[in-house]
Amino acid sequence: MVRKTIKVNYLARVEGEGAFKVVVRDGVVERAELSIFEPPRFFEAFLRGRAYSEAPDITARICGICPVAYQMSSIHAIEQALGVQVAGPLRDLRRLLYCGEWIESHTLHVYMLHAPDFLGYDGAIDMARDHADAVRRGLALKKAGNEILTLLGGREIHPINVRVGGFYRVPTRRELQPLAEKMKWARDAALETVRWVAGFDFPDYERDYELVALSHPDEYPFNEGRIISNRGLDITADAYHLHFEESHVERSTALHSRLRERGAYLVGPLARFSLNFSRLSPTAQQAAREAGLGPACANPYRSIIVRAVEVLYACDEALRIIDAYQPPDQPAVQIEPRAGVGCAATEAPRGLLYHRYRLEDDGSIAEARIVPPTSQNQASIEADLASFVGQWLDLPDDQLRHRCEQTVRNYDPCISCSTHFLRLELDRG
Amino acid sequence: MAARRRKPRLGVWKFASCDGCQLTLLDCEDEFLAVAEALDIAYFPEATRAAVKGRYDLSLVEGSITTTHDAQRIQDIRRRSRALITIGACATSGGIQALRNFADVREYASIVYARPDYIHSLATSTPIADHVPVDFELRGCPINKRQLVEVISAFLAGRRPVTPAHSVCIECKLKGNVCVTVAHGTPCLGPVTHAGCGAICPSYDRGCYGCYGPMESPNAPALSAKLGELGMDQRDLTRIYRTFNAGSPAFRKESERNGP
């Protein structure tokens, strides 16, 4: 019996600490395991007893790369529990803030974390030696996203201006104008990005995923919508717990999120794009077509193109919002604490992020539940590894290992996020 | 040809954290390539898969110590680092995860995990300086990128970084902000909080929530009395001191003075 184990003990260019192991026996993949050894931080435990108003700032600290996603899912869930509706310019400003995070987070991944795999570098620093213009463009585009976060949120990481009911302070039209100029530049840079990544070499590989994303009748989804899939799922966030479950996986202490009775599914750019193509801006649709994408994409390696298309969309959407903006009378709607339960899902850059809160009469949090995108994608990541590796067994070990790493990085996994409720033992074989 | 002077080797290390403080280095979009030019980025897994083993001239450490494995790992990193600088509230005070220090970690594990017996976590979350000598601590949740660039520049120049330890109040005065507490009665931790952020919250009509931790000589009991006059009860006071720097001595003491 020939047994071969491919291990990477510290996965680079992902957010957080992870590893993976693939075991091959007699040329057949026996198992593939993604391991997360990020220490748990117990967010759902210490949220108990905190004021509802503290949840956006506290949950932001789950992830330094996508804090806005945590702020947005928490405020929508809590507003639902409190029976509060936020509409008009406040709703638009939330979308604008999300545009900033998508641009910043996706551009970081496209240029600094993922592109080096396609072009054969260890990281963006080496890549800059031969592709200086591209790396500079990436840094400037990332900065443009961060400028939205800074202006509207106060700072790039853990913005301070988001609250249940709205914001602490809203910008004037005039304050937003410099952003519009920046976004016009960013839109061109995003289009160049789509063209740049479309020229990479992609393994010809597709899998038949169940794709899960939000869907909204009028817009590409950020904050609101029904949770749908390409296999007929169509629910509100209230029904999430009836359709999804966390389960233990054999030989592992990991909790994987699965669709009840159907198993692994995929959230994130591929799912959003494939389920919402018609709601992208015309420019983004055209750029996607020119980049060789159809109205759906099932090749996880091409997720880098989809991310670039979503950056282009976010620039377009930011421009649309800034152009139409009329400041609201109040920076936030009035809140009266009461007991209740609220659920919400929003689209973090990496995919669906679900929050649920139960509140006491005085607005204190009695229970909190958070399901981040990376824990939802774990089963698909492992399935990708298990089904791809078989084709690469003839490669030398270092190349094979690199291919596996790239396969995991297709998901832009955010391990810091997933770990506050996940525990995977690192099995060193 | 004269031998080129070796560039100082940088290592960036992560313990329990959100990754935001090390991301701040990648968020220095205008300076990042210059930093990569001045330093040999020898270990920074968030940014590169290349890893140089051996010794480091400068180690930037993010995150707090919450496992026995990490308590050993920081000892090894210290031995291999000429200068070790901690970045952010987790590394300098234990972070938000130090809320377990006021509770029973086994109960926490049973709330979050189906099988708490799989969880091997220490009862406390502690700052790096509780475990090894630290050459400099940069505060903030998250750290400020201008201050990070200052810390790296100071290291390269062989001097102490300039990061004032006075309160956020001074930053409001420097910015010309109207005091949110005096003018609007908004509760604000600015008087006891370490400067560095640029007084962001008061600039957005919000009270400071203390994410940079205590300033050098805070008078928290005096501030608590004022916050009480503004309508905060003891539970509110305990909560406000018990966030991202709950483990720092001054905030811990004041939170315990007000509640369990």
Short mmCIF file of C-alpha atoms in Angstrom, two decimals, chain B residues 21 58-64 78 83-95 126-140 143-144 147-148 150-152 160-165 194-196 212-216 245 247-249:
data_model
loop_
_atom_site.label_atom_id
_atom_site.label_comp_id
_atom_site.label_asym_id
_atom_site.label_seq_id
_atom_site.Cartn_x
_atom_site.Cartn_y
_atom_site.Cartn_z
CA CYS B 21 -3.65 45.02 13.62
CA LEU B 58 12.11 43.13 14.72
CA SER B 59 9.10 41.07 15.72
CA LEU B 60 5.64 42.65 15.65
CA VAL B 61 3.29 40.60 17.81
CA GLU B 62 -0.49 40.71 17.51
CA GLY B 63 -2.92 38.90 19.82
CA SER B 64 -3.17 37.64 23.37
CA ARG B 78 11.16 36.22 22.16
CA ALA B 83 13.36 43.72 19.40
CA LEU B 84 9.81 42.59 20.19
CA ILE B 85 6.99 45.11 19.84
CA THR B 86 3.39 44.28 20.68
CA ILE B 87 0.67 45.81 18.52
CA GLY B 88 -2.94 46.34 19.56
CA ALA B 89 -5.27 45.85 22.51
CA CYS B 90 -5.15 42.02 22.44
CA ALA B 91 -1.35 41.97 22.69
CA THR B 92 -1.11 44.85 25.17
CA SER B 93 -4.08 44.11 27.46
CA GLY B 94 -5.64 40.76 26.51
CA GLY B 95 -8.30 42.12 24.13
CA THR B 126 -3.35 37.80 28.97
CA PRO B 127 -1.12 40.38 27.29
CA ILE B 128 2.24 39.38 25.83
CA ALA B 129 4.12 41.40 28.47
CA ASP B 130 2.77 39.05 31.17
CA HIS B 131 4.85 36.30 29.53
CA VAL B 132 8.01 37.83 28.05
CA PRO B 133 9.85 41.17 28.17
CA VAL B 134 8.43 43.56 25.56
CA ASP B 135 10.45 46.42 24.07
CA PHE B 136 7.53 48.63 23.16
CA GLU B 137 3.72 48.45 23.30
CA LEU B 138 1.58 50.11 20.63
CA ARG B 139 -1.98 50.59 21.84
CA GLY B 140 -5.31 50.52 20.10
CA ILE B 143 -3.72 50.32 16.11
CA ASN B 144 -3.43 53.52 14.11
CA GLN B 147 1.58 55.27 14.63
CA LEU B 148 2.60 51.89 13.16
CA GLU B 150 6.23 55.78 13.31
CA VAL B 151 7.08 52.66 15.34
CA ILE B 152 8.78 51.00 12.36
CA ARG B 160 12.08 55.47 20.84
CA PRO B 161 8.77 55.88 19.00
CA VAL B 162 6.83 59.08 19.65
CA THR B 163 3.34 57.97 20.71
CA PRO B 164 2.01 60.35 23.38
CA ALA B 165 0.46 58.71 26.45
CA HIS B 194 -4.83 56.79 25.79
CA ALA B 195 -4.39 59.04 22.77
CA GLY B 196 -3.47 57.70 19.33
CA TYR B 212 -6.98 52.54 23.13
CA GLY B 213 -7.06 51.57 26.83
CA PRO B 214 -6.08 53.73 29.80
CA MET B 215 -3.86 56.82 29.43
CA GLU B 216 -0.73 57.11 31.61
CA ASN B 245 -9.06 46.68 27.19
CA GLY B 247 -7.79 43.37 31.21
CA SER B 248 -5.75 46.56 31.60
CA PRO B 249 -5.21 47.24 35.33
#
